[in-house]
Each structure stands twice: as C-alpha cells, then as structure tokens.
Amino acid sequence: MSKKILYIFDASDWESRMEVARCAKARGMEIVIGLIDGDRSDPEFKVVHLKRANKNIGILSSLKMVRDMNALIKRENPDIIHAVTLKYGFMMGLAAFMFKNTHKIHTLAGLGYLFRSNEAKSALLRAVLRPFLTIVLRRSNTTLIFQNQDDLDLMVEGGYADDRKNTILIKGSGVYLDRFTPIPSSNDNNEPIILMPTRLVHEKGVAIFVEAARILKKRGVKAKFQIAGGETKHNPRAISADEMNEMVKDGAAQWLGRVSNMPELLSRAALIVYPSYYGEGIPRVLLESCAAGRAIVTTDHPGCREAVKHGINGLLVEVKNPEQTADAIYELLTNHEKRKAMEIQSRKLAEEEFDIYIIAQKTTKLYN
C-alpha cells in the first residue's frame, strides 16, 4: 500500500517544492498539497488552498490557520506531513499534535526574524514560543531538515532539536540547472553591471550594497549598480517602495523592481553582490547565481557561506561592512582572470551540490 504525503508550503515556494513532490510520486506515493496564499493548481496533484494568517488580526488569525490545517489533516489522513519553513512547520506541528501515527517533517529553510534578529521584539517572541516550539520540534515522530550547519547547531544547542535523533542537513532547496546558461562575463570595462538580486528586506543588506556603490563611485569606478527585486509582503522588516526610492535617489544604484527573467539578467551581470545578514537557509539568489556561473561577493554569514567558498567562487566579507564589500567588488571587477576562474567554480558547485534533482532525491529518501 502506497504512502500518502501531505505537503504544506507557501505559494512562493511552488517551484522548488514541486520537484520534491514529483520525485515522491515517482516512488509510488500519493500526493496532496496544502498551498498557502496562492491559487495555483497542477494536473498531477490534488491541491488544497489555505489562507495565510492576517497579521493585522494577530493571534486569532494564526489560530484559525492552525484550525484549517487540522481540518485538512483530518480529511486527508496522511501517513507523512511535510511542511516548509519554521513558521508553517510550527503551525503544522500544533495542528497535527494528536496524530501520533503520522510522521512530521519540517524543512526549516532558515531561522529568519525569530532566531536571527537581535531586536527586543524577536527576543520576547522567542521566550513566549519556546515551550511550544520545543514540544512540537522534539517529538519522536518528527524529522527536522536544516539547510545549513549553523542553523542545525543553533537549534540543537538551544534545546529545540536533538542532533542524534531527528535532524538532517540538506543544503538548500535546489535549482534547475538547465534554466541557466553559464556564459563567461565580459571583459569589457565599459560600465559592467554589478547586480544585487534580492527580496526587499532590510536584513538582506540593500543599504550596504547602495553604500558600497557610493564608495566605488567616489573612487571613480564606472559601473552600473543594480538592485533587482519587488516589494515583499508579510515580513516585519520589508522595505517599502518609498524607502527604496529614497535609498537610490542620488543615483549611486538603480532599483529595477521585480524582474521576470532572472536567468537573462544574471547572464548580463559581471558580478553578483549579496551582503545579507538575514536568517535564511541557503539564499535562492545565491543558488541561481552559482547556476548562472557568476562570481559572488557575499557575507561570511550562515547560509551565504554554504554557497560561496572564499577565494574559490567568490569572496566573503563581514556583515554590515560597506567598505569591505566595496573592496571585494573592486578586487573582482579589476581582475578578470580571477573572476573567470571563480565563475567556473560557481557552476561546478551548483552541479555537484545544488541541482534540484539531487535535492529532491535526498529529501524523498526520508519518506522511507
């Protein structure tokens, strides 16, 4: 008899999670998808739409979402529930708490604002949620997937997980390699493009990138500094359009807004810069930059250093350090041979570790 799996993930994760679902189906498993905040469907699978919690209503909206998940679990009666992100994994754990024979898998794709912010609000929220998180994440019928070793260590040391029983490391959500063509960057020094692809969240380091652009412009560097990314919802640290326009009004950098064809934009860039200090697993923009065969400047920060090996396929800099970021950009911008060697290594790393089919195989092995 085949196993039945219920996936719970956000509509924004559709691309990366669907390959895992297809791989599970190929293994003979029945698939149901609980899709949050989206209206997509797929002819291969049953898709049930779930409403996202409304932050303006607060805890009551979150409790309603838990109730909706509970109703879905009762109706589908799956053998395995696989939720993506800490937030939805926690909600799913509460919703499925009484289903003792159902195995729960949580992909903790970064620890985000709750664990990686030093704000008083996040510290208070951690203290309030700690007993509930511990109960949900340490249950005997639960497996936790981490995307980087730092997150795994933090949760084990904090008592939220047991590394001997219920944790596994799978690096990132994967990337479709065939969507990216690793074209060598141009050696033409006529205003090369320095690109930051990102979601607009302060901790992604957008202000650091803009300041690094200002520093290099003052040094006489002729380059186009571009930020590609649309406004982000449902994040307390999101950057508004007004804030972005204010940030780039001096012309040091250009905000492109949301870009539909990221592979094409990456192929035109001479260098990718991502000065993030956000709590993420392995940033998708870095996986895609590797797949596109680009040298990268990013921070020596959990998740980022999994995608960039210092001196091999890019350079790591301190967080919140625009001067060091500017120096790293200048070093790679003015040394084409070094940058070219790093581009080759980026694509090699993507092929060996970040291929989405490899990630899907590793993930679905857990279902057995």
mmCIF file of C-alpha atoms in Angstrom:
data_model
loop_
_atom_site.group_PDB
_atom_site.id
_atom_site.type_symbol
_atom_site.label_atom_id
_atom_site.label_comp_id
_atom_site.label_asym_id
_atom_site.label_seq_id
_atom_site.Cartn_x
_atom_site.Cartn_y
_atom_site.Cartn_z
ATOM 1 C CA MET A 1 0.000 0.000 0.000
ATOM 2 C CA SER A 2 1.439 3.381 -1.016
ATOM 3 C CA LYS A 3 2.093 6.111 1.491
ATOM 4 C CA LYS A 4 0.134 9.334 1.405
ATOM 5 C CA ILE A 5 2.026 12.601 1.834
ATOM 6 C CA LEU A 6 0.550 15.993 2.645
ATOM 7 C CA TYR A 7 2.803 18.931 1.774
ATOM 8 C CA ILE A 8 2.241 22.336 3.343
ATOM 9 C CA PHE A 9 4.127 25.257 1.830
ATOM 10 C CA ASP A 10 3.738 28.834 0.656
ATOM 11 C CA ALA A 11 2.829 29.607 -2.947
ATOM 12 C CA SER A 12 6.179 31.402 -3.300
ATOM 13 C CA ASP A 13 7.903 28.027 -2.791
ATOM 14 C CA TRP A 14 5.951 26.299 -5.574
ATOM 15 C CA GLU A 15 8.861 25.947 -7.994
ATOM 16 C CA SER A 16 11.320 24.409 -5.546
ATOM 17 C CA ARG A 17 8.875 22.118 -3.725
ATOM 18 C CA MET A 18 7.063 20.702 -6.746
ATOM 19 C CA GLU A 19 10.130 18.762 -7.859
ATOM 20 C CA VAL A 20 10.193 17.038 -4.464
ATOM 21 C CA ALA A 21 6.515 16.177 -4.900
ATOM 22 C CA ARG A 22 7.151 14.742 -8.374
ATOM 23 C CA CYS A 23 10.038 12.669 -7.051
ATOM 24 C CA ALA A 24 7.802 11.295 -4.273
ATOM 25 C CA LYS A 25 5.119 10.445 -6.817
ATOM 26 C CA ALA A 26 7.701 8.583 -8.905
ATOM 27 C CA ARG A 27 8.391 6.498 -5.797
ATOM 28 C CA GLY A 28 4.724 5.426 -5.815
ATOM 29 C CA MET A 29 3.402 7.832 -3.173
ATOM 30 C CA GLU A 30 0.054 9.616 -3.151
ATOM 31 C CA ILE A 31 0.428 13.403 -3.002
ATOM 32 C CA VAL A 32 -1.771 16.171 -1.574
ATOM 33 C CA ILE A 33 -0.552 19.773 -1.492
ATOM 34 C CA GLY A 34 -1.765 22.323 1.044
ATOM 35 C CA LEU A 35 -0.869 25.558 -0.760
ATOM 36 C CA ILE A 36 -0.773 28.715 1.332
ATOM 37 C CA ASP A 37 -1.776 32.081 -0.120
ATOM 38 C CA GLY A 38 -1.976 31.015 -3.742
ATOM 39 C CA ASP A 39 -4.424 29.860 -6.408
ATOM 40 C CA ARG A 40 -2.156 27.622 -8.485
ATOM 41 C CA SER A 41 -3.101 24.098 -9.426
ATOM 42 C CA ASP A 42 -1.375 21.145 -11.066
ATOM 43 C CA PRO A 43 -2.891 18.367 -13.184
ATOM 44 C CA GLU A 44 -0.652 15.799 -11.454
ATOM 45 C CA PHE A 45 -1.672 16.508 -7.869
ATOM 46 C CA LYS A 46 -4.560 17.387 -5.624
ATOM 47 C CA VAL A 47 -4.039 20.985 -4.445
ATOM 48 C CA VAL A 48 -5.953 22.409 -1.476
ATOM 49 C CA HIS A 49 -5.718 26.154 -0.912
ATOM 50 C CA LEU A 50 -5.117 27.543 2.573
ATOM 51 C CA LYS A 51 -5.398 31.190 3.603
ATOM 52 C CA ARG A 52 -2.381 32.873 5.130
ATOM 53 C CA ALA A 53 -2.751 34.296 8.629
ATOM 54 C CA ASN A 54 -3.640 38.001 8.613
ATOM 55 C CA LYS A 55 -1.022 39.819 10.692
ATOM 56 C CA ASN A 56 -3.458 42.708 11.290
ATOM 57 C CA ILE A 57 -5.762 40.360 13.200
ATOM 58 C CA GLY A 58 -2.885 38.754 15.095
ATOM 59 C CA ILE A 59 -3.022 35.519 17.045
ATOM 60 C CA LEU A 60 -6.679 34.826 16.258
ATOM 61 C CA SER A 61 -5.855 34.637 12.548
ATOM 62 C CA SER A 62 -2.912 32.312 13.249
ATOM 63 C CA LEU A 63 -5.135 30.046 15.344
ATOM 64 C CA LYS A 64 -7.660 29.921 12.504
ATOM 65 C CA MET A 65 -4.872 28.832 10.168
ATOM 66 C CA VAL A 66 -3.911 26.058 12.600
ATOM 67 C CA ARG A 67 -7.559 25.007 12.703
ATOM 68 C CA ASP A 68 -7.738 24.927 8.890
ATOM 69 C CA MET A 69 -4.594 22.766 8.770
ATOM 70 C CA ASN A 70 -6.091 20.453 11.388
ATOM 71 C CA ALA A 71 -9.262 20.057 9.308
ATOM 72 C CA LEU A 72 -7.166 19.274 6.208
ATOM 73 C CA ILE A 73 -5.140 16.653 8.101
ATOM 74 C CA LYS A 74 -8.305 15.003 9.431
ATOM 75 C CA ARG A 75 -9.832 14.935 5.961
ATOM 76 C CA GLU A 76 -6.774 13.557 4.136
ATOM 77 C CA ASN A 77 -5.374 11.331 6.922
ATOM 78 C CA PRO A 78 -1.799 11.296 5.518
ATOM 79 C CA ASP A 79 0.995 8.982 6.591
ATOM 80 C CA ILE A 80 3.514 11.841 6.340
ATOM 81 C CA ILE A 81 3.133 15.614 6.592
ATOM 82 C CA HIS A 82 5.974 17.715 5.186
ATOM 83 C CA ALA A 83 5.848 21.445 5.941
ATOM 84 C CA VAL A 84 8.293 24.067 4.673
ATOM 85 C CA THR A 85 9.654 26.957 6.823
ATOM 86 C CA LEU A 86 9.814 27.211 10.588
ATOM 87 C CA LYS A 87 6.574 29.170 10.767
ATOM 88 C CA TYR A 88 4.450 26.676 8.852
ATOM 89 C CA GLY A 89 6.236 23.715 10.404
ATOM 90 C CA PHE A 90 5.332 25.043 13.849
ATOM 91 C CA MET A 91 1.706 25.614 12.852
ATOM 92 C CA MET A 92 1.510 22.189 11.247
ATOM 93 C CA GLY A 93 3.024 20.623 14.369
ATOM 94 C CA LEU A 94 0.288 22.161 16.501
ATOM 95 C CA ALA A 95 -2.416 21.164 14.019
ATOM 96 C CA ALA A 96 -1.151 17.556 13.871
ATOM 97 C CA PHE A 97 -0.259 17.222 17.534
ATOM 98 C CA MET A 98 -2.796 14.487 18.260
ATOM 99 C CA PHE A 99 -1.932 12.480 15.123
ATOM 100 C CA LYS A 100 0.634 10.245 16.797
ATOM 101 C CA ASN A 101 0.953 7.776 13.912
ATOM 102 C CA THR A 102 1.612 10.486 11.333
ATOM 103 C CA HIS A 103 5.264 11.321 10.720
ATOM 104 C CA LYS A 104 6.017 15.033 10.586
ATOM 105 C CA ILE A 105 8.853 16.512 8.534
ATOM 106 C CA HIS A 106 9.793 20.179 8.875
ATOM 107 C CA THR A 107 12.092 21.846 6.354
ATOM 108 C CA LEU A 108 13.497 24.759 8.350
ATOM 109 C CA ALA A 109 14.608 26.886 5.403
ATOM 110 C CA GLY A 110 16.353 29.450 7.583
ATOM 111 C CA LEU A 111 15.519 30.650 11.078
ATOM 112 C CA GLY A 112 14.531 34.136 9.965
ATOM 113 C CA TYR A 113 13.470 37.035 12.146
ATOM 114 C CA LEU A 114 12.600 34.857 15.134
ATOM 115 C CA PHE A 115 16.105 33.490 15.754
ATOM 116 C CA ARG A 116 18.469 35.691 13.747
ATOM 117 C CA SER A 117 17.294 39.128 14.854
ATOM 118 C CA ASN A 118 18.661 40.928 17.928
ATOM 119 C CA GLU A 119 15.573 43.097 18.291
ATOM 120 C CA ALA A 120 13.768 43.062 21.635
ATOM 121 C CA LYS A 121 10.550 42.066 19.871
ATOM 122 C CA SER A 122 12.067 38.875 18.422
ATOM 123 C CA ALA A 123 13.692 38.007 21.782
ATOM 124 C CA LEU A 124 10.332 38.362 23.537
ATOM 125 C CA LEU A 125 8.613 36.296 20.870
ATOM 126 C CA ARG A 126 11.241 33.529 21.264
ATOM 127 C CA ALA A 127 10.675 33.456 25.010
ATOM 128 C CA VAL A 128 6.912 33.177 24.617
ATOM 129 C CA LEU A 129 7.069 30.499 21.895
ATOM 130 C CA ARG A 130 9.956 28.465 23.314
ATOM 131 C CA PRO A 131 7.939 25.835 25.251
ATOM 132 C CA PHE A 132 5.562 25.329 22.326
ATOM 133 C CA LEU A 133 8.359 25.138 19.735
ATOM 134 C CA THR A 134 10.253 22.643 21.873
ATOM 135 C CA ILE A 135 7.227 20.382 22.255
ATOM 136 C CA VAL A 136 6.497 20.459 18.515
ATOM 137 C CA LEU A 137 10.060 20.098 17.176
ATOM 138 C CA ARG A 138 11.405 17.465 19.571
ATOM 139 C CA ARG A 139 8.596 14.921 19.206
ATOM 140 C CA SER A 140 9.685 11.355 18.496
ATOM 141 C CA ASN A 141 7.770 11.151 15.204
ATOM 142 C CA THR A 142 9.349 14.325 13.821
ATOM 143 C CA THR A 143 12.271 14.948 11.437
ATOM 144 C CA LEU A 144 13.883 18.376 11.011
ATOM 145 C CA ILE A 145 15.635 19.258 7.749
ATOM 146 C CA PHE A 146 18.178 22.084 8.029
ATOM 147 C CA GLN A 147 19.781 23.836 5.076
ATOM 148 C CA ASN A 148 22.984 24.911 6.810
ATOM 149 C CA GLN A 149 25.077 23.617 9.710
ATOM 150 C CA ASP A 150 24.864 26.882 11.702
ATOM 151 C CA ASP A 151 21.073 26.642 11.954
ATOM 152 C CA LEU A 152 21.261 22.990 12.958
ATOM 153 C CA ASP A 153 23.835 23.745 15.667
ATOM 154 C CA LEU A 154 21.860 26.711 16.987
ATOM 155 C CA MET A 155 18.653 24.701 17.361
ATOM 156 C CA VAL A 156 20.444 21.744 18.978
ATOM 157 C CA GLU A 157 22.358 23.946 21.399
ATOM 158 C CA GLY A 158 19.147 25.804 22.245
ATOM 159 C CA GLY A 159 17.363 22.560 23.047
ATOM 160 C CA TYR A 160 14.874 22.841 20.197
ATOM 161 C CA ALA A 161 16.223 19.776 18.373
ATOM 162 C CA ASP A 162 18.160 16.594 19.089
ATOM 163 C CA ASP A 163 21.001 16.043 16.620
ATOM 164 C CA ARG A 164 21.191 12.346 17.457
ATOM 165 C CA LYS A 165 17.561 11.602 16.706
ATOM 166 C CA ASN A 166 15.658 13.909 14.432
ATOM 167 C CA THR A 167 17.901 16.212 12.368
ATOM 168 C CA ILE A 168 19.355 16.034 8.880
ATOM 169 C CA LEU A 169 21.294 18.509 6.730
ATOM 170 C CA ILE A 170 20.205 19.018 3.107
ATOM 171 C CA LYS A 171 21.847 22.073 1.554
ATOM 172 C CA GLY A 172 19.225 24.338 0.041
ATOM 173 C CA SER A 173 16.049 23.847 -1.949
ATOM 174 C CA GLY A 174 17.917 23.264 -5.195
ATOM 175 C CA VAL A 175 17.947 24.984 -8.566
ATOM 176 C CA TYR A 176 17.023 23.897 -12.119
ATOM 177 C CA LEU A 177 20.441 23.997 -13.772
ATOM 178 C CA ASP A 178 19.080 23.816 -17.321
ATOM 179 C CA ARG A 179 17.390 27.211 -16.887
ATOM 180 C CA PHE A 180 20.756 28.923 -16.542
ATOM 181 C CA THR A 181 23.463 29.133 -19.186
ATOM 182 C CA PRO A 182 26.915 29.819 -17.667
ATOM 183 C CA ILE A 183 28.216 32.409 -20.142
ATOM 184 C CA PRO A 184 31.602 33.905 -19.177
ATOM 185 C CA SER A 185 31.268 37.515 -18.042
ATOM 186 C CA SER A 186 32.536 40.192 -20.395
ATOM 187 C CA ASN A 187 35.993 41.705 -20.041
ATOM 188 C CA ASP A 188 34.604 44.991 -21.343
ATOM 189 C CA ASN A 189 35.182 47.628 -18.668
ATOM 190 C CA ASN A 190 32.570 49.986 -20.122
ATOM 191 C CA GLU A 191 30.170 50.162 -17.185
ATOM 192 C CA PRO A 192 29.872 46.485 -16.200
ATOM 193 C CA ILE A 193 26.744 45.511 -14.254
ATOM 194 C CA ILE A 194 27.138 44.813 -10.537
ATOM 195 C CA LEU A 195 23.890 43.110 -9.586
ATOM 196 C CA MET A 196 22.123 42.513 -6.287
ATOM 197 C CA PRO A 197 19.126 40.173 -6.816
ATOM 198 C CA THR A 198 17.049 40.175 -3.633
ATOM 199 C CA ARG A 199 13.766 40.321 -1.829
ATOM 200 C CA LEU A 200 13.329 43.805 -0.388
ATOM 201 C CA VAL A 201 14.041 43.184 3.290
ATOM 202 C CA HIS A 202 16.417 45.390 5.292
ATOM 203 C CA GLU A 203 18.480 42.456 6.580
ATOM 204 C CA LYS A 204 19.261 41.361 3.030
ATOM 205 C CA GLY A 205 21.794 44.190 3.058
ATOM 206 C CA VAL A 206 20.284 46.501 0.440
ATOM 207 C CA ALA A 207 21.547 49.623 2.233
ATOM 208 C CA ILE A 208 25.028 48.058 2.447
ATOM 209 C CA PHE A 209 25.031 47.461 -1.316
ATOM 210 C CA VAL A 210 23.977 51.048 -2.041
ATOM 211 C CA GLU A 211 26.650 52.446 0.278
ATOM 212 C CA ALA A 212 29.305 50.209 -1.336
ATOM 213 C CA ALA A 213 28.186 51.617 -4.716
ATOM 214 C CA ARG A 214 28.627 55.162 -3.400
ATOM 215 C CA ILE A 215 32.134 54.342 -2.143
ATOM 216 C CA LEU A 216 33.179 52.918 -5.511
ATOM 217 C CA LYS A 217 31.637 55.778 -7.473
ATOM 218 C CA LYS A 218 33.685 58.198 -5.347
ATOM 219 C CA ARG A 219 36.790 56.187 -6.261
ATOM 220 C CA GLY A 220 35.993 56.741 -9.919
ATOM 221 C CA VAL A 221 34.775 53.214 -10.680
ATOM 222 C CA LYS A 222 32.489 53.238 -13.711
ATOM 223 C CA ALA A 223 29.894 50.514 -13.274
ATOM 224 C CA LYS A 224 26.124 50.078 -13.124
ATOM 225 C CA PHE A 225 24.958 49.014 -9.672
ATOM 226 C CA GLN A 226 21.533 47.420 -9.994
ATOM 227 C CA ILE A 227 19.064 46.024 -7.447
ATOM 228 C CA ALA A 228 16.557 43.503 -8.803
ATOM 229 C CA GLY A 229 13.586 42.690 -6.593
ATOM 230 C CA GLY A 230 9.976 43.617 -5.976
ATOM 231 C CA GLU A 231 8.249 44.631 -2.759
ATOM 232 C CA THR A 232 7.862 41.917 -0.131
ATOM 233 C CA LYS A 233 4.723 41.237 1.875
ATOM 234 C CA HIS A 234 4.307 39.511 5.231
ATOM 235 C CA ASN A 235 7.707 40.460 6.622
ATOM 236 C CA PRO A 236 8.063 42.925 9.507
ATOM 237 C CA ARG A 237 11.364 44.187 8.059
ATOM 238 C CA ALA A 238 10.211 44.680 4.465
ATOM 239 C CA ILE A 239 11.447 47.724 2.527
ATOM 240 C CA SER A 240 8.670 49.827 1.001
ATOM 241 C CA ALA A 241 8.794 51.338 -2.480
ATOM 242 C CA ASP A 242 9.110 54.810 -0.938
ATOM 243 C CA GLU A 243 12.076 53.660 1.156
ATOM 244 C CA MET A 244 13.749 52.112 -1.887
ATOM 245 C CA ASN A 245 13.277 55.232 -3.993
ATOM 246 C CA GLU A 246 14.730 57.353 -1.193
ATOM 247 C CA MET A 247 17.705 54.989 -0.896
ATOM 248 C CA VAL A 248 18.661 55.267 -4.572
ATOM 249 C CA LYS A 249 17.655 58.854 -5.279
ATOM 250 C CA ASP A 250 21.294 60.004 -5.504
ATOM 251 C CA GLY A 251 21.837 57.666 -8.482
ATOM 252 C CA ALA A 252 24.575 55.531 -6.913
ATOM 253 C CA ALA A 253 22.439 52.456 -7.595
ATOM 254 C CA GLN A 254 19.399 51.701 -9.711
ATOM 255 C CA TRP A 255 16.317 49.821 -8.487
ATOM 256 C CA LEU A 256 14.926 47.669 -11.306
ATOM 257 C CA GLY A 257 11.873 46.402 -9.422
ATOM 258 C CA ARG A 258 10.657 42.846 -9.888
ATOM 259 C CA VAL A 259 12.409 41.054 -12.761
ATOM 260 C CA SER A 260 10.593 38.250 -14.595
ATOM 261 C CA ASN A 261 13.601 36.787 -16.406
ATOM 262 C CA MET A 262 16.287 36.372 -13.744
ATOM 263 C CA PRO A 263 18.484 33.952 -15.761
ATOM 264 C CA GLU A 264 18.818 36.532 -18.536
ATOM 265 C CA LEU A 265 19.660 39.310 -16.064
ATOM 266 C CA LEU A 266 22.270 37.176 -14.308
ATOM 267 C CA SER A 267 23.911 36.392 -17.627
ATOM 268 C CA ARG A 268 24.389 40.130 -18.311
ATOM 269 C CA ALA A 269 25.944 40.847 -14.899
ATOM 270 C CA ALA A 270 29.687 40.935 -14.391
ATOM 271 C CA LEU A 271 29.404 40.201 -10.686
ATOM 272 C CA ILE A 272 26.745 39.300 -8.101
ATOM 273 C CA VAL A 273 26.727 41.008 -4.711
ATOM 274 C CA TYR A 274 24.559 39.879 -1.807
ATOM 275 C CA PRO A 275 25.572 41.460 1.561
ATOM 276 C CA SER A 276 22.894 39.680 3.590
ATOM 277 C CA TYR A 277 22.718 39.194 7.348
ATOM 278 C CA TYR A 278 19.228 37.663 7.214
ATOM 279 C CA GLY A 279 18.382 34.336 8.835
ATOM 280 C CA GLU A 280 17.973 32.140 5.756
ATOM 281 C CA GLY A 281 18.831 28.551 4.892
ATOM 282 C CA ILE A 282 20.785 28.975 1.655
ATOM 283 C CA PRO A 283 19.565 32.014 -0.304
ATOM 284 C CA ARG A 284 17.910 31.122 -3.593
ATOM 285 C CA VAL A 285 19.580 34.089 -5.286
ATOM 286 C CA LEU A 286 22.989 32.571 -4.492
ATOM 287 C CA LEU A 287 21.959 29.142 -5.795
ATOM 288 C CA GLU A 288 20.815 30.779 -9.033
ATOM 289 C CA SER A 289 23.979 32.892 -9.243
ATOM 290 C CA CYS A 290 26.070 29.726 -8.952
ATOM 291 C CA ALA A 291 23.965 28.021 -11.619
ATOM 292 C CA ALA A 292 24.490 31.032 -13.892
ATOM 293 C CA GLY A 293 28.240 30.725 -13.397
ATOM 294 C CA ARG A 294 28.844 34.036 -11.663
ATOM 295 C CA ALA A 295 31.489 35.124 -9.176
ATOM 296 C CA ILE A 296 29.830 36.330 -5.977
ATOM 297 C CA VAL A 297 30.548 38.756 -3.154
ATOM 298 C CA THR A 298 28.501 37.888 -0.076
ATOM 299 C CA THR A 299 28.765 37.844 3.700
ATOM 300 C CA ASP A 300 30.500 35.385 5.991
ATOM 301 C CA HIS A 301 27.080 34.537 7.408
ATOM 302 C CA PRO A 302 25.050 31.324 7.920
ATOM 303 C CA GLY A 303 23.601 30.153 4.616
ATOM 304 C CA CYS A 304 25.640 32.537 2.472
ATOM 305 C CA ARG A 305 28.932 30.791 3.179
ATOM 306 C CA GLU A 306 27.401 27.469 2.107
ATOM 307 C CA ALA A 307 27.024 28.835 -1.431
ATOM 308 C CA VAL A 308 30.287 30.769 -1.634
ATOM 309 C CA LYS A 309 33.687 29.332 -0.798
ATOM 310 C CA HIS A 310 36.024 32.231 -0.052
ATOM 311 C CA GLY A 311 38.601 32.628 -2.774
ATOM 312 C CA ILE A 312 37.122 29.763 -4.814
ATOM 313 C CA ASN A 313 33.867 31.002 -6.364
ATOM 314 C CA GLY A 314 33.679 34.375 -4.694
ATOM 315 C CA LEU A 315 34.675 36.472 -1.700
ATOM 316 C CA LEU A 316 33.168 36.582 1.803
ATOM 317 C CA VAL A 317 33.017 39.883 3.688
ATOM 318 C CA GLU A 318 31.932 40.975 7.154
ATOM 319 C CA VAL A 319 28.246 41.701 7.679
ATOM 320 C CA LYS A 320 27.212 45.357 7.664
ATOM 321 C CA ASN A 321 30.587 46.412 6.257
ATOM 322 C CA PRO A 322 30.145 48.530 3.095
ATOM 323 C CA GLU A 323 33.860 49.403 2.888
ATOM 324 C CA GLN A 324 34.930 45.756 2.838
ATOM 325 C CA THR A 325 32.117 44.985 0.403
ATOM 326 C CA ALA A 326 33.338 47.758 -1.898
ATOM 327 C CA ASP A 327 36.924 46.474 -1.706
ATOM 328 C CA ALA A 328 35.808 42.940 -2.640
ATOM 329 C CA ILE A 329 33.776 44.227 -5.585
ATOM 330 C CA TYR A 330 36.738 46.246 -6.812
ATOM 331 C CA GLU A 331 39.104 43.271 -6.476
ATOM 332 C CA LEU A 332 36.966 41.030 -8.670
ATOM 333 C CA LEU A 333 35.908 43.763 -11.053
ATOM 334 C CA THR A 334 39.533 44.628 -11.887
ATOM 335 C CA ASN A 335 40.865 41.065 -12.056
ATOM 336 C CA HIS A 336 39.091 39.372 -14.945
ATOM 337 C CA GLU A 337 41.159 36.178 -14.841
ATOM 338 C CA LYS A 338 40.389 35.645 -11.160
ATOM 339 C CA ARG A 339 36.724 36.369 -11.747
ATOM 340 C CA LYS A 340 36.629 33.968 -14.719
ATOM 341 C CA ALA A 341 38.117 31.140 -12.607
ATOM 342 C CA MET A 342 35.507 31.795 -9.913
ATOM 343 C CA GLU A 343 32.700 31.682 -12.474
ATOM 344 C CA ILE A 344 33.749 28.157 -13.476
ATOM 345 C CA GLN A 345 33.828 27.077 -9.834
ATOM 346 C CA SER A 346 30.367 28.528 -9.149
ATOM 347 C CA ARG A 347 28.771 26.429 -11.870
ATOM 348 C CA LYS A 348 30.698 23.361 -10.715
ATOM 349 C CA LEU A 349 29.415 23.830 -7.150
ATOM 350 C CA ALA A 350 25.846 24.166 -8.449
ATOM 351 C CA GLU A 351 26.161 20.963 -10.472
ATOM 352 C CA GLU A 352 27.674 18.967 -7.605
ATOM 353 C CA GLU A 353 25.584 20.183 -4.661
ATOM 354 C CA PHE A 354 22.607 22.338 -5.657
ATOM 355 C CA ASP A 355 20.973 20.521 -8.595
ATOM 356 C CA ILE A 356 17.281 20.395 -7.691
ATOM 357 C CA TYR A 357 17.039 16.739 -8.744
ATOM 358 C CA ILE A 358 19.781 15.823 -6.247
ATOM 359 C CA ILE A 359 17.963 17.749 -3.507
ATOM 360 C CA ALA A 360 14.650 16.049 -4.359
ATOM 361 C CA GLN A 361 16.232 12.581 -4.199
ATOM 362 C CA LYS A 362 17.834 13.288 -0.825
ATOM 363 C CA THR A 363 14.551 14.620 0.536
ATOM 364 C CA THR A 364 12.278 11.817 -0.631
ATOM 365 C CA LYS A 365 14.631 9.178 0.806
ATOM 366 C CA LEU A 366 13.439 10.368 4.216
ATOM 367 C CA TYR A 367 9.911 9.200 3.427
ATOM 368 C CA ASN A 368 11.019 5.566 3.634
#
